[in-house]
Amino acid sequence: MPILDRSWQDWLTTNVERGCSAESMIDAMIASGFARDTARDAVKQIVLGKPIATVGTTVAVAAQPEPAGAVSPYRYDPCPVPAGNVVRAGGRDVKVLMRCERPQIIVFGDVLSADECNELKERSRHRLKRSTTVNVDDGSEDVIQNRTSEGIWFQRCEDPFITMLDQRIAELMNWPLDHGEGFQILHYNGGGEYKPHFDYFPPDQAGSTKHTSRGGQRVATLILYLNDVPGGGETIFPDAGISVVAKQGGGVYFSYMNSERQLDPLTLHGGAPVREGEKWIMTKWMREHAYV
Ligand code: PD2
Ligand code: ZN
């Protein structure tokens, strides 16, 4: 029987409630360093109560009758970010380093200058507070072991420097500036991580309404790296097998809601544990409607 610490038990319980597949949870645990057998046994225990069948080295929930209103596969819209090796945004040439179509992921270089990264860190350093996640039942903010970072929020366009960055990022993501949440800065010390999760609000959970009542669902994320992380700290997409290394000024974009309001489960992602040094990021979440 695998022995899991409290944070992994919470993570498994939350993801089972969200309807994540057994395969995706096993993959996420393996990506975080668990042996396959341990991951498989842990997932099996948590989802017990539902019939489980073991197939080779994977666990599958035993075939169930197709439920009425079964979910159809995610259909990919054209990516909002224009094609090309360079995207002009806010008067800056942002380099495209990698594109993935399914899920829709783009890795950028040179979104921010080193001076801009340093200014963002200095403005945030003394205001950091322990990060929270949304409680799926009532929408309140919980401090949990799945997310061991500290952060602060900037209000959208709160001063000329932040306004310039808000304009650049809206242009880069090709999404209206007023659909964006304010920037969030996050800081992870050694060992800090953010276990795999979705950035969208789970549509079937009561707690999501509190968040979607303002601006609707989240549709896309841009994570920008404010420093080079010497070891670990990658942004990982366990189901897509993609891992993005944190390089100062670069970032990773991914979109997960299409025009039919389907949500892409392949965008399960996390921040791997920081093994050496520290990690600073800035995040922009875009909504389907104006976020006011
Ligand atoms: O720190 C990261 O790389 C990371 C990974 C996944 C941050 C977030 N998600 C997030 O802030 O949502
Ligand atoms: Zn995230």
GROMACS .gro file of C-alpha atoms and ligand atoms in nm:
model
  305
    1MET     CA    1   0.000   0.000   0.000
    2PRO     CA    2   0.165   0.332  -0.100
    3ILE     CA    3   0.230   0.591   0.169
    4LEU     CA    4   0.147   0.939   0.047
    5ASP     CA    5   0.194   1.264   0.233
    6ARG     CA    6  -0.106   1.481   0.308
    7SER     CA    7  -0.054   1.714   0.012
    8TRP     CA    8  -0.062   1.427  -0.239
    9GLN     CA    9  -0.370   1.280  -0.073
   10ASP     CA   10  -0.544   1.621  -0.100
   11TRP     CA   11  -0.431   1.653  -0.461
   12LEU     CA   12  -0.573   1.312  -0.553
   13THR     CA   13  -0.902   1.375  -0.376
   14THR     CA   14  -0.944   1.715  -0.545
   15ASN     CA   15  -0.867   1.576  -0.888
   16VAL     CA   16  -1.103   1.280  -0.848
   17GLU     CA   17  -1.378   1.531  -0.754
   18ARG     CA   18  -1.293   1.734  -1.064
   19GLY     CA   19  -1.341   1.427  -1.282
   20CYS     CA   20  -0.975   1.381  -1.388
   21SER     CA   21  -0.900   1.042  -1.543
   22ALA     CA   22  -0.699   0.780  -1.354
   23GLU     CA   23  -0.443   0.787  -1.638
   24SER     CA   24  -0.389   1.163  -1.609
   25MET     CA   25  -0.334   1.143  -1.234
   26ILE     CA   26  -0.090   0.854  -1.268
   27ASP     CA   27   0.101   1.041  -1.540
   28ALA     CA   28   0.116   1.355  -1.327
   29MET     CA   29   0.251   1.160  -1.030
   30ILE     CA   30   0.515   0.989  -1.246
   31ALA     CA   31   0.616   1.330  -1.386
   32SER     CA   32   0.667   1.442  -1.025
   33GLY     CA   33   0.902   1.152  -0.952
   34PHE     CA   34   0.680   0.866  -0.826
   35ALA     CA   35   0.743   0.511  -0.947
   36ARG     CA   36   0.470   0.393  -1.181
   37ASP     CA   37   0.353   0.116  -0.945
   38THR     CA   38   0.328   0.352  -0.650
   39ALA     CA   39   0.132   0.607  -0.855
   40ARG     CA   40  -0.099   0.339  -0.990
   41ASP     CA   41  -0.168   0.191  -0.646
   42ALA     CA   42  -0.232   0.532  -0.490
   43VAL     CA   43  -0.476   0.633  -0.761
   44LYS     CA   44  -0.646   0.297  -0.738
   45GLN     CA   45  -0.702   0.342  -0.366
   46ILE     CA   46  -0.844   0.691  -0.400
   47VAL     CA   47  -1.083   0.604  -0.678
   48LEU     CA   48  -1.189   0.278  -0.512
   49GLY     CA   49  -1.557   0.280  -0.470
   50LYS     CA   50  -1.565   0.296  -0.848
   51PRO     CA   51  -1.479  -0.041  -1.006
   52ILE     CA   52  -1.115  -0.051  -1.118
   53ALA     CA   53  -0.956  -0.277  -1.378
   54THR     CA   54  -0.579  -0.315  -1.402
   55VAL     CA   55  -0.449  -0.335  -1.759
   56GLY     CA   56  -0.076  -0.406  -1.794
   57THR     CA   57   0.094  -0.121  -1.610
   58THR     CA   58  -0.199   0.119  -1.630
   59VAL     CA   59  -0.517   0.153  -1.431
   60ALA     CA   60  -0.846   0.212  -1.605
   61VAL     CA   61  -1.188   0.272  -1.457
   62ALA     CA   62  -1.385  -0.036  -1.568
   63ALA     CA   63  -1.610   0.021  -1.865
   64GLN     CA   64  -1.931   0.195  -1.763
   65PRO     CA   65  -2.242   0.242  -1.973
   66GLU     CA   66  -2.201   0.565  -2.174
   67PRO     CA   67  -2.374   0.832  -1.962
   68ALA     CA   68  -2.646   1.045  -2.120
   69GLY     CA   69  -2.488   1.371  -2.238
   70ALA     CA   70  -2.140   1.215  -2.265
   71VAL     CA   71  -1.862   1.471  -2.318
   72SER     CA   72  -1.740   1.501  -2.677
   73PRO     CA   73  -1.368   1.542  -2.750
   74TYR     CA   74  -1.220   1.891  -2.734
   75ARG     CA   75  -1.228   2.067  -3.070
   76TYR     CA   76  -0.934   2.298  -3.134
   77ASP     CA   77  -1.012   2.651  -3.263
   78PRO     CA   78  -0.737   2.834  -3.452
   79CYS     CA   79  -0.486   2.962  -3.197
   80PRO     CA   80  -0.549   3.332  -3.113
   81VAL     CA   81  -0.172   3.402  -3.120
   82PRO     CA   82  -0.077   3.475  -3.482
   83ALA     CA   83   0.150   3.243  -3.682
   84GLY     CA   84   0.520   3.326  -3.734
   85ASN     CA   85   0.856   3.291  -3.567
   86VAL     CA   86   0.834   3.637  -3.414
   87VAL     CA   87   0.525   3.810  -3.273
   88ARG     CA   88   0.532   4.189  -3.256
   89ALA     CA   89   0.372   4.293  -2.926
   90GLY     CA   90   0.383   4.632  -2.754
   91GLY     CA   91   0.663   4.746  -2.983
   92ARG     CA   92   0.878   4.441  -2.896
   93ASP     CA   93   0.980   4.144  -3.109
   94VAL     CA   94   0.884   3.838  -2.905
   95LYS     CA   95   1.049   3.516  -3.020
   96VAL     CA   96   0.845   3.199  -3.073
   97LEU     CA   97   1.057   2.903  -2.956
   98MET     CA   98   0.805   2.617  -2.974
   99ARG     CA   99   0.446   2.560  -3.078
  100CYS     CA  100   0.225   2.264  -2.989
  101GLU     CA  101  -0.118   2.223  -3.150
  102ARG     CA  102  -0.280   1.972  -2.910
  103PRO     CA  103  -0.292   2.108  -2.646
  104GLN     CA  104  -0.239   2.460  -2.773
  105ILE     CA  105   0.092   2.565  -2.616
  106ILE     CA  106   0.346   2.826  -2.729
  107VAL     CA  107   0.685   2.883  -2.568
  108PHE     CA  108   0.817   3.240  -2.602
  109GLY     CA  109   1.156   3.404  -2.550
  110ASP     CA  110   1.221   3.773  -2.479
  111VAL     CA  111   0.873   3.872  -2.372
  112LEU     CA  112   1.025   4.085  -2.094
  113SER     CA  113   1.367   4.248  -2.064
  114ALA     CA  114   1.597   4.163  -1.772
  115ASP     CA  115   1.534   4.514  -1.630
  116GLU     CA  116   1.158   4.460  -1.642
  117CYS     CA  117   1.192   4.121  -1.469
  118ASN     CA  118   1.408   4.274  -1.198
  119GLU     CA  119   1.171   4.566  -1.144
  120LEU     CA  120   0.875   4.326  -1.104
  121LYS     CA  121   1.067   4.121  -0.846
  122GLU     CA  122   1.175   4.428  -0.651
  123ARG     CA  123   0.823   4.570  -0.645
  124SER     CA  124   0.687   4.238  -0.514
  125ARG     CA  125   0.956   4.110  -0.278
  126HIS     CA  126   0.826   4.279   0.037
  127ARG     CA  127   0.456   4.222  -0.027
  128LEU     CA  128   0.445   3.844  -0.079
  129LYS     CA  129   0.175   3.635   0.091
  130ARG     CA  130   0.124   3.256   0.091
  131SER     CA  131  -0.065   3.148  -0.227
  132THR     CA  132  -0.411   2.994  -0.213
  133THR     CA  133  -0.630   2.781  -0.438
  134VAL     CA  134  -1.003   2.797  -0.500
  135ASN     CA  135  -1.217   2.574  -0.275
  136VAL     CA  136  -1.437   2.380  -0.520
  137ASP     CA  137  -1.737   2.380  -0.283
  138ASP     CA  138  -1.774   2.743  -0.184
  139GLY     CA  139  -1.521   2.931  -0.399
  140SER     CA  140  -1.323   3.056  -0.097
  141GLU     CA  141  -0.943   3.070  -0.107
  142ASP     CA  142  -0.763   2.784   0.077
  143VAL     CA  143  -0.393   2.757   0.169
  144ILE     CA  144  -0.299   2.398   0.076
  145GLN     CA  145   0.018   2.193   0.040
  146ASN     CA  146  -0.041   2.149  -0.335
  147ARG     CA  147   0.076   2.506  -0.391
  148THR     CA  148   0.382   2.609  -0.194
  149SER     CA  149   0.447   2.956  -0.329
  150GLU     CA  150   0.397   3.315  -0.215
  151GLY     CA  151   0.241   3.580  -0.433
  152ILE     CA  152   0.095   3.923  -0.488
  153TRP     CA  153  -0.148   4.071  -0.739
  154PHE     CA  154  -0.110   4.390  -0.940
  155GLN     CA  155  -0.431   4.563  -1.042
  156ARG     CA  156  -0.471   4.582  -1.418
  157CYS     CA  157  -0.313   4.905  -1.547
  158GLU     CA  158  -0.245   5.023  -1.191
  159ASP     CA  159   0.043   5.252  -1.303
  160PRO     CA  160   0.227   5.338  -1.627
  161PHE     CA  161   0.478   5.048  -1.599
  162ILE     CA  162   0.208   4.786  -1.537
  163THR     CA  163  -0.011   4.944  -1.810
  164MET     CA  164   0.272   4.908  -2.062
  165LEU     CA  165   0.308   4.538  -1.970
  166ASP     CA  166  -0.071   4.480  -1.974
  167GLN     CA  167  -0.082   4.627  -2.327
  168ARG     CA  168   0.211   4.415  -2.448
  169ILE     CA  169   0.068   4.093  -2.307
  170ALA     CA  170  -0.285   4.156  -2.442
  171GLU     CA  171  -0.130   4.211  -2.786
  172LEU     CA  172   0.082   3.896  -2.755
  173MET     CA  173  -0.211   3.679  -2.643
  174ASN     CA  174  -0.429   3.855  -2.903
  175TRP     CA  175  -0.708   3.893  -2.650
  176PRO     CA  176  -0.873   4.217  -2.529
  177LEU     CA  177  -0.684   4.387  -2.246
  178ASP     CA  178  -1.005   4.431  -2.045
  179HIS     CA  179  -1.064   4.051  -2.049
  180GLY     CA  180  -0.746   3.998  -1.846
  181GLU     CA  181  -0.713   3.951  -1.471
  182GLY     CA  182  -0.442   4.162  -1.309
  183PHE     CA  183  -0.091   4.018  -1.316
  184GLN     CA  184  -0.001   3.776  -1.040
  185ILE     CA  185   0.360   3.746  -0.923
  186LEU     CA  186   0.463   3.417  -0.762
  187HIS     CA  187   0.779   3.327  -0.576
  188TYR     CA  188   0.889   2.969  -0.496
  189ASN     CA  189   1.175   2.885  -0.261
  190GLY     CA  190   1.376   2.561  -0.296
  191GLY     CA  191   1.133   2.267  -0.281
  192GLY     CA  192   0.838   2.489  -0.375
  193GLU     CA  193   0.598   2.350  -0.633
  194TYR     CA  194   0.247   2.371  -0.773
  195LYS     CA  195   0.110   2.024  -0.831
  196PRO     CA  196  -0.069   1.953  -1.162
  197HIS     CA  197  -0.405   2.129  -1.193
  198PHE     CA  198  -0.624   2.312  -1.442
  199ASP     CA  199  -0.637   2.690  -1.455
  200TYR     CA  200  -1.004   2.690  -1.560
  201PHE     CA  201  -1.275   2.678  -1.296
  202PRO     CA  202  -1.432   2.330  -1.287
  203PRO     CA  203  -1.773   2.395  -1.446
  204ASP     CA  204  -1.961   2.139  -1.234
  205GLN     CA  205  -1.842   2.268  -0.894
  206ALA     CA  206  -2.052   2.507  -0.687
  207GLY     CA  207  -1.747   2.711  -0.583
  208SER     CA  208  -1.670   2.811  -0.943
  209THR     CA  209  -1.974   3.038  -0.979
  210LYS     CA  210  -1.828   3.296  -0.744
  211HIS     CA  211  -1.531   3.331  -0.982
  212THR     CA  212  -1.701   3.297  -1.321
  213SER     CA  213  -1.970   3.554  -1.228
  214ARG     CA  214  -1.697   3.811  -1.295
  215GLY     CA  215  -1.568   3.782  -1.654
  216GLY     CA  216  -1.682   3.425  -1.719
  217GLN     CA  217  -1.451   3.127  -1.759
  218ARG     CA  218  -1.071   3.153  -1.793
  219VAL     CA  219  -0.971   3.080  -2.154
  220ALA     CA  220  -0.590   3.108  -2.167
  221THR     CA  221  -0.283   3.152  -1.945
  222LEU     CA  222   0.057   3.313  -1.997
  223ILE     CA  223   0.329   3.227  -1.744
  224LEU     CA  224   0.638   3.451  -1.766
  225TYR     CA  225   0.966   3.360  -1.595
  226LEU     CA  226   1.134   3.644  -1.405
  227ASN     CA  227   1.459   3.453  -1.337
  228ASP     CA  228   1.659   3.157  -1.465
  229VAL     CA  229   1.597   2.858  -1.238
  230PRO     CA  230   1.921   2.660  -1.205
  231GLY     CA  231   1.750   2.329  -1.115
  232GLY     CA  232   1.391   2.209  -1.148
  233GLY     CA  233   1.095   2.448  -1.147
  234GLU     CA  234   0.987   2.358  -1.500
  235THR     CA  235   0.625   2.415  -1.603
  236ILE     CA  236   0.506   2.062  -1.682
  237PHE     CA  237   0.214   1.932  -1.890
  238PRO     CA  238   0.208   1.565  -1.778
  239ASP     CA  239  -0.055   1.445  -2.026
  240ALA     CA  240   0.115   1.614  -2.320
  241GLY     CA  241   0.465   1.507  -2.211
  242ILE     CA  242   0.592   1.865  -2.229
  243SER     CA  243   0.817   2.042  -1.983
  244VAL     CA  244   0.916   2.410  -2.018
  245VAL     CA  245   1.238   2.530  -1.854
  246ALA     CA  246   1.222   2.864  -1.671
  247LYS     CA  247   1.441   3.118  -1.858
  248GLN     CA  248   1.433   3.483  -1.757
  249GLY     CA  249   1.209   3.695  -1.980
  250GLY     CA  250   1.059   3.391  -2.157
  251GLY     CA  251   0.724   3.230  -2.100
  252VAL     CA  252   0.467   2.968  -2.185
  253TYR     CA  253   0.120   3.036  -2.326
  254PHE     CA  254  -0.161   2.781  -2.333
  255SER     CA  255  -0.530   2.805  -2.420
  256TYR     CA  256  -0.802   2.573  -2.297
  257MET     CA  257  -1.151   2.701  -2.382
  258ASN     CA  258  -1.288   2.708  -2.736
  259SER     CA  259  -1.576   2.901  -2.892
  260GLU     CA  260  -1.814   2.616  -2.795
  261ARG     CA  261  -1.705   2.659  -2.432
  262GLN     CA  262  -1.544   2.314  -2.424
  263LEU     CA  263  -1.243   2.286  -2.190
  264ASP     CA  264  -0.924   2.107  -2.292
  265PRO     CA  265  -0.825   1.838  -2.037
  266LEU     CA  266  -0.481   1.807  -2.199
  267THR     CA  267  -0.386   2.139  -2.039
  268LEU     CA  268  -0.335   1.971  -1.702
  269HIS     CA  269  -0.013   2.143  -1.589
  270GLY     CA  270   0.198   2.215  -1.284
  271GLY     CA  271   0.511   2.380  -1.154
  272ALA     CA  272   0.771   2.108  -1.082
  273PRO     CA  273   0.959   2.131  -0.749
  274VAL     CA  274   1.243   2.385  -0.748
  275ARG     CA  275   1.557   2.179  -0.686
  276GLU     CA  276   1.817   2.457  -0.696
  277GLY     CA  277   1.784   2.830  -0.640
  278GLU     CA  278   1.447   3.004  -0.639
  279LYS     CA  279   1.177   3.073  -0.897
  280TRP     CA  280   0.984   3.390  -0.981
  281ILE     CA  281   0.699   3.400  -1.231
  282MET     CA  282   0.431   3.642  -1.345
  283THR     CA  283   0.097   3.503  -1.463
  284LYS     CA  284  -0.175   3.654  -1.682
  285TRP     CA  285  -0.513   3.477  -1.703
  286MET     CA  286  -0.754   3.580  -1.978
  287ARG     CA  287  -1.133   3.548  -1.941
  288GLU     CA  288  -1.406   3.493  -2.198
  289HIS     CA  289  -1.570   3.832  -2.121
  290ALA     CA  290  -1.454   4.166  -1.985
  291TYR     CA  291  -1.316   4.126  -1.632
  292VAL     CA  292  -1.435   4.431  -1.442
  293PD2     O1  293   0.502   2.805  -1.155
  293PD2     C1  294   0.459   2.747  -1.254
  293PD2     O2  295   0.535   2.706  -1.343
  293PD2     C2  296   0.313   2.727  -1.265
  293PD2     C3  297   0.271   2.608  -1.317
  293PD2     C4  298   0.137   2.587  -1.326
  293PD2     C5  299   0.220   2.820  -1.224
  293PD2     C6  300   0.086   2.792  -1.242
  293PD2     N1  301   0.044   2.678  -1.293
  293PD2     C7  302  -0.021   2.887  -1.208
  293PD2     O3  303   0.010   2.991  -1.146
  293PD2     O4  304  -0.139   2.860  -1.242
  294ZN      ZN  305  -0.171   2.682  -1.340
   0.00000   0.00000   0.00000
